Amino acid sequence: ELYDNLPPSQAEKIVAAAHRPNAALQDLSYAIDDLPMHFVRKNQVQTAVTIFEDNLGSSERLLTSPVPLFYSRHLARFLSIWLILLPLGLYDSFSSSWNHLALIPATAVISTMLFGIEEIGTQLEEPFTVLPMQAFCDKIYNWCMEIVSWTPGDNGRPMKEVRLDHAYFTDGE
């Protein structure tokens, strides 16, 4: 996909980088600098890219900071032992059913619920494996491509003439 949207040399540079997201963000920053827009707007876009980079770093720290394996194992073992002993605790409560027969489906339902909660907790330890990240990236890409395709005057408002006698253009002469 990278080779479809970028020149081959630029795509190779990103693929060969030690940290691909930073290389891509650097290229994005250079591309923003090359856009024909007012410097104030460029600064706003660069600020948004900086915020995005900060969020990327936070997400990477979440992804690379695993929950200790002994925590997950301890929780699974404790839950299993608790659920195995649960019928002993519920035995008197089901004395009204024939031969305590209702205890079996009740224990099965409680076990299913608690193991489901434990599985949800395990999945939440690594949210990036569950979230549709490609769909998020595609949506952001489409928005960026739409913004880049805009040209001055696309909104139907008349363009103001650029005064070339401004100090910005004449270097203070």
XYZ file of N, CA and C in Angstrom:
519
model
N 0.825 -1.190 0.000
C 0.000 0.000 0.000
C 0.868 1.252 0.000
N 1.983 1.180 0.695
C 2.892 2.315 0.753
C 3.461 2.615 -0.621
N 3.784 1.559 -1.366
C 4.357 1.730 -2.692
C 3.332 2.270 -3.683
N 2.059 2.077 -3.421
C 1.011 2.595 -4.302
C 0.819 4.092 -4.150
N 1.099 4.625 -2.970
C 0.786 6.021 -2.680
C 1.991 6.947 -2.626
N 3.201 6.407 -2.632
C 4.411 7.230 -2.529
C 5.375 6.898 -3.659
N 6.275 7.833 -3.961
C 7.335 7.496 -4.914
C 8.175 6.337 -4.364
N 8.712 5.487 -5.231
C 9.444 4.304 -4.751
C 10.591 4.618 -3.791
N 11.349 5.684 -4.051
C 12.476 6.004 -3.164
C 11.993 6.397 -1.775
N 10.919 7.148 -1.717
C 10.367 7.564 -0.422
C 9.786 6.367 0.327
N 9.101 5.492 -0.390
C 8.539 4.292 0.236
C 9.648 3.396 0.767
N 10.718 3.237 0.001
C 11.855 2.421 0.450
C 12.488 3.003 1.708
N 12.608 4.327 1.751
C 13.199 4.981 2.920
C 12.364 4.698 4.183
N 11.044 4.755 4.043
C 10.174 4.503 5.198
C 10.249 3.041 5.614
N 10.218 2.128 4.638
C 10.261 0.696 4.945
C 11.586 0.323 5.600
N 12.678 0.954 5.174
C 14.006 0.627 5.713
C 14.290 1.305 7.053
N 13.441 2.235 7.475
C 13.684 2.975 8.717
C 13.571 2.059 9.933
N 14.331 2.379 10.960
C 14.274 1.607 12.202
C 12.915 1.795 12.884
N 12.374 2.986 12.794
C 11.052 3.269 13.369
C 10.214 3.901 12.263
N 9.419 3.088 11.600
C 8.662 3.523 10.429
C 7.704 4.677 10.702
N 6.973 4.664 11.826
C 6.062 5.799 12.065
C 6.786 7.143 12.132
N 7.949 7.184 12.765
C 8.679 8.452 12.836
C 9.166 8.890 11.459
N 9.610 7.949 10.636
C 10.048 8.293 9.279
C 8.871 8.831 8.464
N 7.712 8.195 8.598
C 6.527 8.664 7.879
C 6.095 10.044 8.371
N 6.163 10.264 9.679
C 5.786 11.580 10.216
C 6.774 12.659 9.776
N 8.049 12.315 9.653
C 9.025 13.284 9.162
C 8.717 13.655 7.714
N 8.409 12.662 6.887
C 8.034 12.943 5.503
C 6.761 13.783 5.444
N 5.816 13.485 6.317
C 4.580 14.261 6.367
C 4.875 15.713 6.742
N 5.779 15.899 7.664
C 6.152 17.247 8.078
C 6.796 18.012 6.920
N 7.668 17.343 6.168
C 8.278 17.981 4.996
C 7.216 18.314 3.945
N 6.263 17.421 3.759
C 5.199 17.664 2.778
C 4.338 18.857 3.195
N 4.086 18.996 4.485
C 3.309 20.139 4.969
C 4.060 21.428 4.710
N 5.377 21.409 4.932
C 6.182 22.602 4.662
C 6.124 23.008 3.195
N 5.957 22.026 2.300
C 5.929 22.319 0.865
C 4.553 22.744 0.359
N 3.522 22.639 1.188
C 2.177 23.005 0.743
C 2.058 24.511 0.555
N 1.324 24.918 -0.486
C 1.146 26.357 -0.721
C 0.021 26.920 0.142
N 0.308 27.135 1.399
C -0.696 27.698 2.300
C -0.021 28.698 3.224
N -0.834 29.480 3.884
C -0.333 30.514 4.788
C 0.440 29.878 5.937
N 1.479 30.567 6.411
C 2.340 29.997 7.449
C 1.593 29.734 8.752
N 0.565 30.519 9.055
C -0.204 30.291 10.278
C -0.939 28.957 10.184
N -1.517 28.707 9.013
C -2.217 27.437 8.811
C -1.230 26.275 8.848
N -0.037 26.463 8.272
C 0.992 25.414 8.321
C 1.369 25.101 9.767
N 1.494 26.140 10.566
C 1.821 25.926 11.984
C 0.722 25.150 12.690
N -0.534 25.426 12.355
C -1.641 24.692 12.958
C -1.602 23.219 12.545
N -1.313 22.973 11.277
C -1.242 21.591 10.802
C -0.049 20.880 11.464
N 1.079 21.574 11.572
C 2.258 20.980 12.224
C 1.966 20.687 13.699
N 1.201 21.545 14.342
C 0.807 21.300 15.731
C -0.044 20.041 15.825
N -0.956 19.865 14.872
C -1.786 18.660 14.860
C -0.928 17.414 14.644
N 0.083 17.517 13.785
C 0.982 16.380 13.554
C 1.780 16.076 14.824
N 2.189 17.106 15.531
C 2.916 16.905 16.790
C 2.031 16.207 17.821
N 0.778 16.617 17.911
C -0.161 15.965 18.834
C -0.352 14.510 18.426
N -0.465 14.281 17.115
C -0.605 12.913 16.613
C 0.619 12.072 16.987
N 1.802 12.664 16.856
C 3.027 11.943 17.212
C 3.079 11.635 18.701
N 2.641 12.559 19.528
C 2.582 12.304 20.971
C 1.621 11.156 21.280
N 0.468 11.162 20.624
C -0.499 10.079 20.833
C 0.034 8.752 20.315
N 0.781 8.796 19.230
C 1.405 7.581 18.704
C 2.374 7.005 19.736
N 3.185 7.874 20.342
C 4.117 7.414 21.367
C 3.402 6.816 22.563
N 2.305 7.450 22.977
C 1.529 6.903 24.094
C 0.946 5.540 23.744
N 0.453 5.412 22.524
C -0.121 4.128 22.093
C 0.946 3.047 22.034
N 2.138 3.402 21.569
C 3.223 2.414 21.521
C 3.631 1.975 22.922
N 3.623 2.911 23.865
C 3.948 2.524 25.243
C 2.893 1.575 25.792
N 1.624 1.809 25.467
C 0.570 0.888 25.893
C 0.773 -0.495 25.283
N 1.109 -0.500 23.996
C 1.256 -1.762 23.287
C 2.456 -2.555 23.779
N 3.539 -1.870 24.098
C 4.764 -2.569 24.479
C 4.923 -2.753 25.987
N 3.943 -2.326 26.764
C 3.990 -2.527 28.211
C 3.005 -3.640 28.572
N 3.447 -4.867 28.521
C 2.516 -5.967 28.756
C 2.147 -6.094 30.230
N 0.970 -6.622 30.437
C 0.564 -6.981 31.787
C 1.373 -8.223 32.147
N 1.960 -8.264 33.316
C 2.776 -9.434 33.664
C 1.990 -10.737 33.507
N 2.652 -11.725 32.944
C 2.013 -13.005 32.663
C 1.517 -13.676 33.951
N 2.269 -13.515 35.045
C 1.842 -14.156 36.291
C 0.519 -13.589 36.791
N 0.215 -12.319 36.467
C -1.071 -11.738 36.862
C -2.207 -12.462 36.145
N -2.072 -12.630 34.841
C -3.119 -13.305 34.063
C -3.277 -14.762 34.498
N -2.170 -15.429 34.724
C -2.239 -16.835 35.148
C -2.859 -16.964 36.539
N -2.461 -16.080 37.439
C -3.003 -16.123 38.799
C -4.519 -15.893 38.766
N -4.948 -14.929 37.983
C -6.376 -14.652 37.885
C -7.130 -15.860 37.332
N -6.605 -16.485 36.285
C -7.280 -17.647 35.683
C -7.328 -18.822 36.671
N -6.236 -19.052 37.390
C -6.212 -20.161 38.364
C -7.174 -19.901 39.516
N -7.150 -18.676 40.037
C -8.039 -18.337 41.142
C -9.494 -18.481 40.723
N -9.826 -17.966 39.531
C -11.200 -18.045 39.047
C -11.622 -19.501 38.846
N -10.738 -20.323 38.325
C -11.067 -21.743 38.121
C -11.329 -22.447 39.444
N -10.468 -22.239 40.415
C -10.654 -22.877 41.728
C -11.936 -22.378 42.386
N -12.198 -21.074 42.290
C -13.402 -20.505 42.895
C -14.644 -21.107 42.261
N -14.628 -21.258 40.919
C -15.800 -21.805 40.239
C -15.958 -23.306 40.484
N -14.856 -24.012 40.687
C -14.963 -25.439 41.027
C -15.595 -25.609 42.412
N -15.271 -24.718 43.347
C -15.819 -24.800 44.706
C -17.190 -24.135 44.833
N -17.642 -23.408 43.806
C -18.925 -22.705 43.861
C -20.109 -23.634 44.149
N -20.199 -24.833 43.565
C -21.349 -25.697 43.891
C -21.446 -26.056 45.371
N -20.296 -26.151 46.040
C -20.339 -26.439 47.479
C -20.988 -25.292 48.250
N -20.719 -24.080 47.825
C -21.313 -22.918 48.498
C -22.783 -22.737 48.173
N -23.208 -23.173 46.995
C -24.601 -23.008 46.588
C -25.479 -24.219 46.906
N -24.901 -25.278 47.449
C -25.622 -26.532 47.646
C -26.891 -26.345 48.482
N -26.782 -25.660 49.599
C -27.951 -25.465 50.473
C -28.995 -24.556 49.829
N -28.563 -23.606 49.010
C -29.503 -22.691 48.366
C -30.397 -23.404 47.370
N -29.940 -24.534 46.819
C -30.716 -25.274 45.831
C -31.346 -26.538 46.423
N -31.600 -26.530 47.713
C -32.187 -27.713 48.348
C -33.647 -27.938 47.928
N -34.295 -26.894 47.450
C -35.696 -27.042 47.043
C -35.837 -27.732 45.681
N -34.786 -27.744 44.864
C -34.887 -28.434 43.572
C -34.619 -29.923 43.778
N -35.190 -30.755 42.874
C -35.047 -32.197 43.015
C -33.584 -32.584 42.915
N -33.048 -33.167 43.964
C -31.682 -33.670 44.007
C -30.653 -32.580 43.667
N -31.033 -31.340 43.997
C -30.159 -30.189 43.729
C -29.792 -30.072 42.246
N -30.669 -30.512 41.374
C -30.389 -30.565 39.938
C -30.222 -29.180 39.317
N -30.903 -28.173 39.831
C -30.808 -26.812 39.275
C -29.434 -26.193 39.522
N -28.659 -26.816 40.415
C -27.316 -26.314 40.710
C -26.401 -26.386 39.481
N -26.608 -27.380 38.624
C -25.735 -27.565 37.455
C -25.887 -26.426 36.457
N -27.107 -26.097 35.989
C -27.194 -24.971 35.046
C -26.831 -23.624 35.683
N -27.130 -23.449 36.959
C -26.777 -22.192 37.625
C -25.267 -22.018 37.669
N -24.559 -23.085 38.009
C -23.090 -23.020 38.035
C -22.541 -22.787 36.637
N -23.147 -23.430 35.626
C -22.683 -23.251 34.249
C -22.866 -21.808 33.786
N -24.001 -21.208 34.114
C -24.259 -19.825 33.709
C -23.296 -18.871 34.412
N -23.120 -19.036 35.702
C -22.197 -18.173 36.459
C -20.773 -18.332 35.931
N -20.367 -19.571 35.640
C -19.017 -19.812 35.114
C -18.829 -19.147 33.761
N -19.829 -19.280 32.897
C -19.739 -18.653 31.573
C -19.611 -17.140 31.696
N -20.387 -16.550 32.556
C -20.334 -15.102 32.748
C -18.965 -14.659 33.275
N -18.480 -15.320 34.303
C -17.208 -14.897 34.900
C -16.020 -15.171 33.979
N -16.017 -16.309 33.268
C -14.938 -16.556 32.308
C -15.013 -15.573 31.142
N -16.225 -15.143 30.780
C -16.376 -14.122 29.740
C -15.792 -12.792 30.171
N -16.054 -12.409 31.413
C -15.481 -11.167 31.944
C -13.955 -11.262 31.985
N -13.449 -12.428 32.386
C -11.990 -12.612 32.420
C -11.400 -12.521 31.012
N -12.080 -13.067 30.013
C -11.599 -12.997 28.633
C -11.630 -11.568 28.106
N -12.666 -10.819 28.451
C -12.728 -9.406 28.053
C -11.558 -8.641 28.665
N -11.258 -8.914 29.926
C -10.112 -8.265 30.574
C -8.807 -8.601 29.879
N -8.654 -9.853 29.454
C -7.441 -10.260 28.739
C -7.344 -9.531 27.406
N -8.463 -9.400 26.699
C -8.457 -8.691 25.420
C -8.147 -7.205 25.606
N -8.628 -6.618 26.690
C -8.380 -5.201 26.933
C -6.931 -4.912 27.312
N -6.190 -5.951 27.703
C -4.776 -5.755 27.992
C -4.017 -5.358 26.734
N -4.465 -5.821 25.569
C -3.853 -5.470 24.292
C -4.953 -5.028 23.335
N -5.391 -3.777 23.454
C -6.543 -3.327 22.658
C -6.274 -3.241 21.164
N -5.008 -3.124 20.755
C -4.719 -2.924 19.339
C -4.915 -4.185 18.514
N -4.992 -5.343 19.168
C -5.256 -6.566 18.426
C -6.742 -6.733 18.152
N -7.582 -5.977 18.860
C -9.029 -6.103 18.725
C -9.608 -4.980 17.865
N -9.039 -3.783 17.967
C -9.581 -2.628 17.263
C -9.328 -2.721 15.763
N -10.244 -2.199 14.953
C -10.051 -2.210 13.496
C -9.107 -1.088 13.066
N -7.813 -1.263 13.311
C -6.839 -0.215 13.060
C -6.747 0.164 11.580
N -6.882 -0.796 10.677
C -6.792 -0.483 9.249
C -7.919 0.443 8.831
N -9.111 0.226 9.371
C -10.240 1.105 9.041
C -9.984 2.523 9.554
N -9.408 2.653 10.760
C -9.068 3.977 11.279
C -8.059 4.667 10.367
N -7.021 3.932 9.979
C -5.973 4.498 9.126
C -6.524 4.897 7.762
N -7.394 4.073 7.190
C -7.987 4.393 5.890
C -8.834 5.655 5.963
N -9.575 5.815 7.053
C -10.405 7.001 7.217
C -9.541 8.255 7.334
N -8.483 8.191 8.123
C -7.574 9.334 8.271
C -6.917 9.652 6.931
N -6.510 8.617 6.190
C -5.895 8.810 4.875
C -6.867 9.529 3.937
N -8.122 9.098 3.913
C -9.104 9.735 3.030
C -9.319 11.194 3.405
N -9.371 11.492 4.695
C -9.530 12.883 5.118
C -8.323 13.717 4.696
N -7.130 13.183 4.885
C -5.913 13.914 4.507
C -5.872 14.154 3.004
N -6.241 13.140 2.219
C -6.233 13.311 0.764
C -7.252 14.363 0.331
N -8.385 14.433 1.010
C -9.368 15.454 0.688
C -8.824 16.838 1.011
N -8.185 16.985 2.152
C -7.645 18.286 2.543
C -6.548 18.727 1.582
N -5.678 17.804 1.195
C -4.586 18.145 0.292
C -5.113 18.517 -1.092
N -6.256 17.970 -1.481
C -6.802 18.263 -2.812
C -7.443 19.648 -2.898
N -7.699 20.275 -1.758
C -8.319 21.592 -1.792
C -7.357 22.621 -2.361
N -7.900 23.573 -3.088
C -7.096 24.679 -3.598
C -7.735 25.979 -3.138
N -6.980 27.063 -3.100
C -7.566 28.342 -2.689
C -8.756 28.696 -3.576
N -9.841 29.084 -2.958
C -11.044 29.458 -3.674
C -12.039 28.326 -3.855
N -11.711 27.119 -3.413
C -12.632 25.985 -3.548
C -13.931 26.185 -2.777
N -13.883 26.991 -1.740
C -15.080 27.165 -0.910
C -16.055 28.170 -1.501
N -15.750 28.725 -2.671
C -16.651 29.655 -3.332
C -16.455 31.097 -2.920
N -15.609 31.337 -1.939
C -15.343 32.712 -1.513
C -14.294 33.316 -2.437
N -14.440 34.593 -2.754
C -13.433 35.216 -3.641
C -12.092 35.323 -2.925
N -11.040 35.135 -3.689
C -9.685 35.211 -3.140
C -9.248 36.663 -3.061
N -8.562 37.004 -1.987
C -7.983 38.341 -1.872
C -6.649 38.347 -2.614
N -6.340 39.450 -3.189
C -5.054 39.589 -3.874
C -3.929 39.644 -2.848
N -2.818 39.017 -3.167
C -1.650 39.045 -2.297
C -0.887 40.331 -2.581
N -0.649 41.085 -1.531
C 0.096 42.335 -1.684
C 1.578 42.015 -1.608
N 2.245 42.152 -2.722
C 3.665 41.824 -2.757
C 4.528 42.899 -2.114
N 3.947 44.051 -1.775
C 4.726 45.093 -1.114
C 4.792 44.886 0.390
N 4.206 43.785 0.913
C 4.252 43.488 2.338
C 5.682 43.128 2.738
N 6.062 43.447 3.961
C 7.420 43.199 4.448
C 7.803 41.722 4.387
N 6.827 40.843 4.471
C 7.109 39.414 4.408
C 7.709 39.030 3.059
N 7.223 39.680 1.976
C 7.668 39.353 0.632
C 8.879 40.173 0.195
N 9.094 41.314 0.807
C 10.199 42.176 0.377
C 11.406 42.089 1.281
N 11.380 41.171 2.230
C 12.490 40.990 3.187
C 12.819 42.252 3.934
N 11.814 43.065 4.212
C 11.982 44.269 5.050
C 12.642 45.419 4.337
N 12.699 45.405 3.019
C 13.369 46.503 2.282
C 12.563 47.762 2.317
